[in-house]
Amino acid sequence: MRIPLVVANWKMNLSSAQAAGNVQSLAGRLHEGPEVDVVVCPSYLNLGRVREIVRDTPIKLGAQDVFWKESGAYTGQVSAGMLYDAGAAYCIVGHSEKRGRFGKTDLSPEEIAYFGESDRTVQLKIQALQFHSITPILCVGETESERETGRTDAVIREQVARATEGLDPSELYFFAVAYEPVWAIGTGKSCDVAEAERVCGTIRRTLAELKDENSAEQTRILYGGSVKASNARELFAQPNIDGGLVGGASLDPEEFEQIVRAAV
Ligand code: PEP
């Protein structure tokens, strides 16, 4: 049985005081927690403060990204070892905003150089996280033009295959995938529920083919892209959707609590 997982991605939002206030409010709301794993991913700078607040609560700490090298002359980067040290139990990797996609397929060389995420860097990040027993949350998703040209499944399968290359099937027990159609992120346009379920099912079948059926059955697959209190219950009721990765709506503790409760 897969325990539902609901992840708050706060992105580049909230001051230290606001992050503390938000997570305090959430901790109060979830203290008699439902049977759901709840993860909050603040900015790197707020990991320490949020960690102190979630220490004796069911809420777990997550990071929004990682660099794959262990240490060295990598200015501005944060390693998996550092995240472990900071108390992170989960980490998002390959978010479309880090892949520089923002719904586009034709990126300028400057944009690619700036964001620099590729299937290969995602793969290296996953390996670094697993070495430190941090659960990766791999984001995959197609852009609007990939969907319109009938390439959704091919894009998703390729992203899953490349990211999980070299992963032992047993490592899927500590692994989650978030299906995040790029055109649905932060736009208010959520994916049709039946289509979200179909793509999440495709991800599970891809993992079964690449690794093994049992491990794929244990992997939590989330939906992300304009999840709100009003659509969460229907999305999370689907057999292959085990919870959500939530951006905008996770900034409001009251709404996020309702989303968490929708996953029970
Ligand atoms: C996200 O950033 O992962 C996300 C799904 O954002 P939003 O919920 O705002 O669409």
CSV table of C-alpha atoms and ligand atoms in Angstrom, one decimal:
chain,number,residue,atom,x,y,z
A,1,MET,CA,0.0,0.0,0.0
A,2,ARG,CA,1.3,3.4,-0.9
A,3,ILE,CA,1.0,6.2,1.7
A,4,PRO,CA,-0.1,9.4,0.0
A,5,LEU,CA,2.5,12.1,-0.3
A,6,VAL,CA,1.7,15.8,-0.6
A,7,VAL,CA,4.6,18.2,-1.2
A,8,ALA,CA,4.6,22.0,-0.8
A,9,ASN,CA,7.0,23.8,-3.2
A,10,TRP,CA,7.3,27.3,-1.9
A,11,LYS,CA,9.7,28.2,-4.7
A,12,MET,CA,11.4,31.6,-4.3
A,13,ASN,CA,8.7,32.9,-2.0
A,14,LEU,CA,8.5,33.9,1.7
A,15,SER,CA,10.9,35.7,4.0
A,16,SER,CA,12.3,33.8,6.9
A,17,ALA,CA,9.6,35.1,9.3
A,18,GLN,CA,6.8,34.3,6.7
A,19,ALA,CA,8.1,30.8,6.2
A,20,ALA,CA,8.2,30.2,10.0
A,21,GLY,CA,4.7,31.6,10.4
A,22,ASN,CA,3.4,29.4,7.5
A,23,VAL,CA,4.9,26.2,8.8
A,24,GLN,CA,3.8,26.9,12.4
A,25,SER,CA,0.2,27.4,11.2
A,26,LEU,CA,0.4,24.2,9.1
A,27,ALA,CA,1.9,22.2,12.0
A,28,GLY,CA,-1.0,23.3,14.2
A,29,ARG,CA,-3.5,22.3,11.6
A,30,LEU,CA,-1.9,18.9,11.0
A,31,HIS,CA,-0.9,17.9,14.5
A,32,GLU,CA,-3.4,15.1,14.6
A,33,GLY,CA,-2.2,14.3,11.2
A,34,PRO,CA,-4.0,12.3,8.6
A,35,GLU,CA,-2.2,9.3,7.2
A,36,VAL,CA,-0.4,11.3,4.6
A,37,ASP,CA,3.3,12.2,4.3
A,38,VAL,CA,3.5,16.0,4.2
A,39,VAL,CA,6.7,17.7,2.9
A,40,VAL,CA,7.5,21.4,2.9
A,41,CYS,CA,10.2,22.7,0.6
A,42,PRO,CA,11.3,26.2,1.5
A,43,SER,CA,14.2,28.1,0.0
A,44,TYR,CA,17.7,26.9,1.0
A,45,LEU,CA,18.0,29.9,3.3
A,46,ASN,CA,14.9,28.9,5.3
A,47,LEU,CA,15.6,25.2,5.7
A,48,GLY,CA,17.2,25.8,9.2
A,49,ARG,CA,14.4,27.8,10.6
A,50,VAL,CA,11.7,25.5,9.2
A,51,ARG,CA,13.6,22.5,10.5
A,52,GLU,CA,13.3,23.7,14.1
A,53,ILE,CA,9.6,24.1,13.8
A,54,VAL,CA,8.8,20.8,12.1
A,55,ARG,CA,11.1,18.8,14.5
A,56,ASP,CA,8.3,17.3,16.6
A,57,THR,CA,5.6,17.3,14.0
A,58,PRO,CA,4.6,14.9,11.3
A,59,ILE,CA,5.8,17.4,8.6
A,60,LYS,CA,9.0,16.5,6.8
A,61,LEU,CA,11.5,18.9,5.3
A,62,GLY,CA,12.4,19.0,1.7
A,63,ALA,CA,14.7,21.0,-0.6
A,64,GLN,CA,13.9,22.4,-4.1
A,65,ASP,CA,17.1,21.4,-5.8
A,66,VAL,CA,20.7,20.0,-5.2
A,67,PHE,CA,24.0,19.9,-6.9
A,68,TRP,CA,25.5,16.5,-7.6
A,69,LYS,CA,29.1,17.0,-6.5
A,70,GLU,CA,30.0,16.3,-2.9
A,71,SER,CA,32.1,19.4,-2.3
A,72,GLY,CA,34.6,21.7,-4.0
A,73,ALA,CA,34.9,24.8,-6.1
A,74,TYR,CA,31.2,25.1,-7.1
A,75,THR,CA,30.2,28.6,-6.1
A,76,GLY,CA,26.6,29.0,-5.2
A,77,GLN,CA,25.8,25.2,-5.2
A,78,VAL,CA,24.5,23.1,-2.4
A,79,SER,CA,25.4,19.4,-2.1
A,80,ALA,CA,23.2,16.4,-1.0
A,81,GLY,CA,25.5,16.0,2.0
A,82,MET,CA,24.7,19.6,3.0
A,83,LEU,CA,21.0,19.0,2.6
A,84,TYR,CA,21.2,15.9,4.7
A,85,ASP,CA,23.0,17.9,7.4
A,86,ALA,CA,20.3,20.6,7.2
A,87,GLY,CA,17.6,17.9,7.9
A,88,ALA,CA,16.2,17.5,4.4
A,89,ALA,CA,14.4,14.1,3.9
A,90,TYR,CA,13.2,14.9,0.4
A,91,CYS,CA,14.4,16.9,-2.6
A,92,ILE,CA,12.7,18.0,-5.8
A,93,VAL,CA,14.8,17.4,-8.9
A,94,GLY,CA,14.2,18.3,-12.6
A,95,HIS,CA,11.5,20.8,-12.0
A,96,SER,CA,10.5,22.4,-15.3
A,97,GLU,CA,11.5,25.8,-14.0
A,98,LYS,CA,15.0,24.5,-13.3
A,99,ARG,CA,15.0,22.8,-16.8
A,100,GLY,CA,14.4,26.4,-18.1
A,101,ARG,CA,11.2,25.2,-19.9
A,102,PHE,CA,8.5,27.6,-18.7
A,103,GLY,CA,6.2,26.2,-21.3
A,104,LYS,CA,8.8,26.8,-24.1
A,105,THR,CA,10.6,24.4,-26.4
A,106,ASP,CA,12.8,26.9,-28.2
A,107,LEU,CA,15.1,28.2,-25.5
A,108,SER,CA,17.8,30.7,-26.3
A,109,PRO,CA,21.4,29.7,-25.6
A,110,GLU,CA,21.5,32.2,-22.7
A,111,GLU,CA,18.4,30.6,-21.1
A,112,ILE,CA,19.9,27.1,-21.4
A,113,ALA,CA,23.2,28.3,-20.0
A,114,TYR,CA,21.4,30.0,-17.1
A,115,PHE,CA,19.3,27.1,-16.0
A,116,GLY,CA,21.5,24.3,-17.3
A,117,GLU,CA,19.3,21.3,-16.2
A,118,SER,CA,19.3,18.3,-18.5
A,119,ASP,CA,18.2,14.7,-18.1
A,120,ARG,CA,21.9,13.9,-17.4
A,121,THR,CA,22.2,16.4,-14.5
A,122,VAL,CA,18.9,15.2,-13.1
A,123,GLN,CA,20.2,11.6,-13.1
A,124,LEU,CA,23.4,12.7,-11.3
A,125,LYS,CA,21.4,14.6,-8.7
A,126,ILE,CA,19.2,11.6,-8.0
A,127,GLN,CA,22.3,9.4,-7.5
A,128,ALA,CA,23.8,12.0,-5.1
A,129,LEU,CA,20.5,12.2,-3.1
A,130,GLN,CA,20.2,8.5,-2.8
A,131,PHE,CA,23.7,8.2,-1.6
A,132,HIS,CA,22.7,10.5,1.3
A,133,SER,CA,19.3,8.7,1.9
A,134,ILE,CA,17.3,11.7,0.7
A,135,THR,CA,14.2,10.8,-1.3
A,136,PRO,CA,14.2,12.4,-4.7
A,137,ILE,CA,11.0,13.8,-6.2
A,138,LEU,CA,11.6,13.6,-9.9
A,139,CYS,CA,9.5,16.1,-12.0
A,140,VAL,CA,8.6,15.2,-15.5
A,141,GLY,CA,6.2,16.8,-17.9
A,142,GLU,CA,5.6,18.0,-21.5
A,143,THR,CA,5.3,21.5,-22.8
A,144,GLU,CA,2.1,22.7,-24.6
A,145,SER,CA,3.7,22.3,-28.0
A,146,GLU,CA,4.9,18.8,-27.2
A,147,ARG,CA,1.3,17.9,-26.2
A,148,GLU,CA,-0.2,19.5,-29.3
A,149,THR,CA,2.2,17.5,-31.5
A,150,GLY,CA,1.3,14.2,-29.9
A,151,ARG,CA,4.6,13.7,-28.1
A,152,THR,CA,3.5,13.7,-24.5
A,153,ASP,CA,4.1,10.0,-23.8
A,154,ALA,CA,7.4,9.9,-25.6
A,155,VAL,CA,8.7,13.0,-23.7
A,156,ILE,CA,7.6,11.5,-20.3
A,157,ARG,CA,9.1,8.1,-21.0
A,158,GLU,CA,12.4,9.6,-22.1
A,159,GLN,CA,12.6,11.8,-19.0
A,160,VAL,CA,11.8,8.9,-16.7
A,161,ALA,CA,14.2,6.5,-18.4
A,162,ARG,CA,17.1,9.0,-18.5
A,163,ALA,CA,16.6,10.1,-14.9
A,164,THR,CA,16.5,6.6,-13.5
A,165,GLU,CA,19.4,5.1,-15.5
A,166,GLY,CA,21.6,3.2,-13.1
A,167,LEU,CA,19.1,3.0,-10.3
A,168,ASP,CA,18.6,-0.3,-8.6
A,169,PRO,CA,14.9,-1.4,-8.6
A,170,SER,CA,15.0,-1.5,-4.7
A,171,GLU,CA,15.8,2.3,-4.8
A,172,LEU,CA,12.3,3.0,-6.1
A,173,TYR,CA,11.0,2.5,-2.6
A,174,PHE,CA,12.6,5.8,-1.7
A,175,PHE,CA,11.7,7.6,-4.8
A,176,ALA,CA,8.7,9.7,-6.1
A,177,VAL,CA,7.8,11.0,-9.5
A,178,ALA,CA,5.7,14.1,-10.1
A,179,TYR,CA,3.9,14.4,-13.4
A,180,GLU,CA,3.8,18.1,-14.0
A,181,PRO,CA,2.6,19.2,-17.4
A,182,VAL,CA,4.6,22.4,-18.0
A,183,TRP,CA,1.6,24.2,-19.4
A,184,ALA,CA,-0.4,23.6,-16.1
A,185,ILE,CA,2.2,25.0,-13.7
A,186,GLY,CA,1.2,28.3,-12.1
A,187,THR,CA,-1.3,28.9,-14.9
A,188,GLY,CA,-4.5,27.9,-13.1
A,189,LYS,CA,-5.1,25.4,-16.0
A,190,SER,CA,-5.1,22.0,-14.4
A,191,CYS,CA,-4.8,18.9,-16.5
A,192,ASP,CA,-8.0,17.0,-17.1
A,193,VAL,CA,-8.3,14.4,-14.3
A,194,ALA,CA,-8.7,11.4,-16.7
A,195,GLU,CA,-5.6,12.5,-18.7
A,196,ALA,CA,-3.5,13.1,-15.5
A,197,GLU,CA,-4.4,9.5,-14.4
A,198,ARG,CA,-3.5,8.1,-17.8
A,199,VAL,CA,-0.1,9.8,-17.8
A,200,CYS,CA,0.6,8.8,-14.2
A,201,GLY,CA,-0.3,5.2,-15.3
A,202,THR,CA,2.1,5.5,-18.2
A,203,ILE,CA,4.9,6.5,-15.7
A,204,ARG,CA,4.1,3.5,-13.5
A,205,ARG,CA,4.2,1.1,-16.5
A,206,THR,CA,7.5,2.7,-17.7
A,207,LEU,CA,9.1,2.1,-14.3
A,208,ALA,CA,7.8,-1.5,-14.3
A,209,GLU,CA,9.3,-2.1,-17.8
A,210,LEU,CA,12.6,-0.4,-16.9
A,211,LYS,CA,13.0,-1.8,-13.3
A,212,ASP,CA,10.4,-4.3,-12.0
A,213,GLU,CA,6.7,-4.5,-11.4
A,214,ASN,CA,6.9,-4.7,-7.6
A,215,SER,CA,9.1,-1.7,-7.2
A,216,ALA,CA,7.0,0.3,-9.6
A,217,GLU,CA,3.9,-0.6,-7.6
A,218,GLN,CA,5.6,0.9,-4.5
A,219,THR,CA,6.7,4.2,-6.1
A,220,ARG,CA,4.6,7.2,-5.3
A,221,ILE,CA,3.5,9.1,-8.4
A,222,LEU,CA,2.1,12.6,-7.8
A,223,TYR,CA,0.3,15.1,-10.0
A,224,GLY,CA,1.4,18.8,-10.0
A,225,GLY,CA,0.1,21.7,-11.9
A,226,SER,CA,-2.5,24.2,-10.5
A,227,VAL,CA,-3.6,21.8,-7.7
A,228,LYS,CA,-6.1,23.6,-5.5
A,229,ALA,CA,-8.4,22.6,-2.6
A,230,SER,CA,-11.2,22.5,-5.2
A,231,ASN,CA,-9.7,19.9,-7.6
A,232,ALA,CA,-7.4,17.9,-5.2
A,233,ARG,CA,-9.9,15.3,-4.1
A,234,GLU,CA,-10.8,14.2,-7.6
A,235,LEU,CA,-7.2,14.1,-8.7
A,236,PHE,CA,-6.0,12.2,-5.6
A,237,ALA,CA,-8.9,9.6,-5.9
A,238,GLN,CA,-7.3,8.2,-9.1
A,239,PRO,CA,-5.7,4.8,-8.8
A,240,ASN,CA,-2.3,6.0,-10.1
A,241,ILE,CA,-2.2,9.4,-8.4
A,242,ASP,CA,-0.7,9.1,-4.9
A,243,GLY,CA,-0.8,12.8,-4.0
A,244,GLY,CA,0.4,16.1,-5.3
A,245,LEU,CA,3.3,18.6,-5.8
A,246,VAL,CA,1.7,21.9,-5.0
A,247,GLY,CA,3.2,25.4,-5.8
A,248,GLY,CA,1.0,28.5,-5.5
A,249,ALA,CA,-1.7,26.9,-3.3
A,250,SER,CA,0.8,25.7,-0.8
A,251,LEU,CA,1.6,29.2,0.3
A,252,ASP,CA,-1.7,29.4,2.1
A,253,PRO,CA,-1.7,27.1,5.1
A,254,GLU,CA,-5.5,26.8,5.2
A,255,GLU,CA,-5.8,25.8,1.6
A,256,PHE,CA,-2.8,23.5,1.8
A,257,GLU,CA,-4.3,21.7,4.8
A,258,GLN,CA,-7.5,21.1,2.7
A,259,ILE,CA,-5.3,19.7,-0.1
A,260,VAL,CA,-3.5,17.4,2.4
A,261,ARG,CA,-6.8,16.1,3.8
A,262,ALA,CA,-8.0,15.5,0.2
A,263,ALA,CA,-5.3,12.8,-0.1
A,264,VAL,CA,-6.7,10.6,2.6
B,1,PEP,C1,5.0,23.4,-9.1
B,1,PEP,O1,5.7,24.4,-9.0
B,1,PEP,O2,5.5,22.3,-8.9
B,1,PEP,C2,3.6,23.6,-9.2
B,1,PEP,C3,2.9,22.6,-9.5
B,1,PEP,O3,3.1,24.9,-9.2
B,1,PEP,P1,1.5,25.3,-9.1
B,1,PEP,O4,0.9,24.4,-8.1
B,1,PEP,O5,1.6,26.8,-8.7
B,1,PEP,O6,1.0,25.1,-10.5
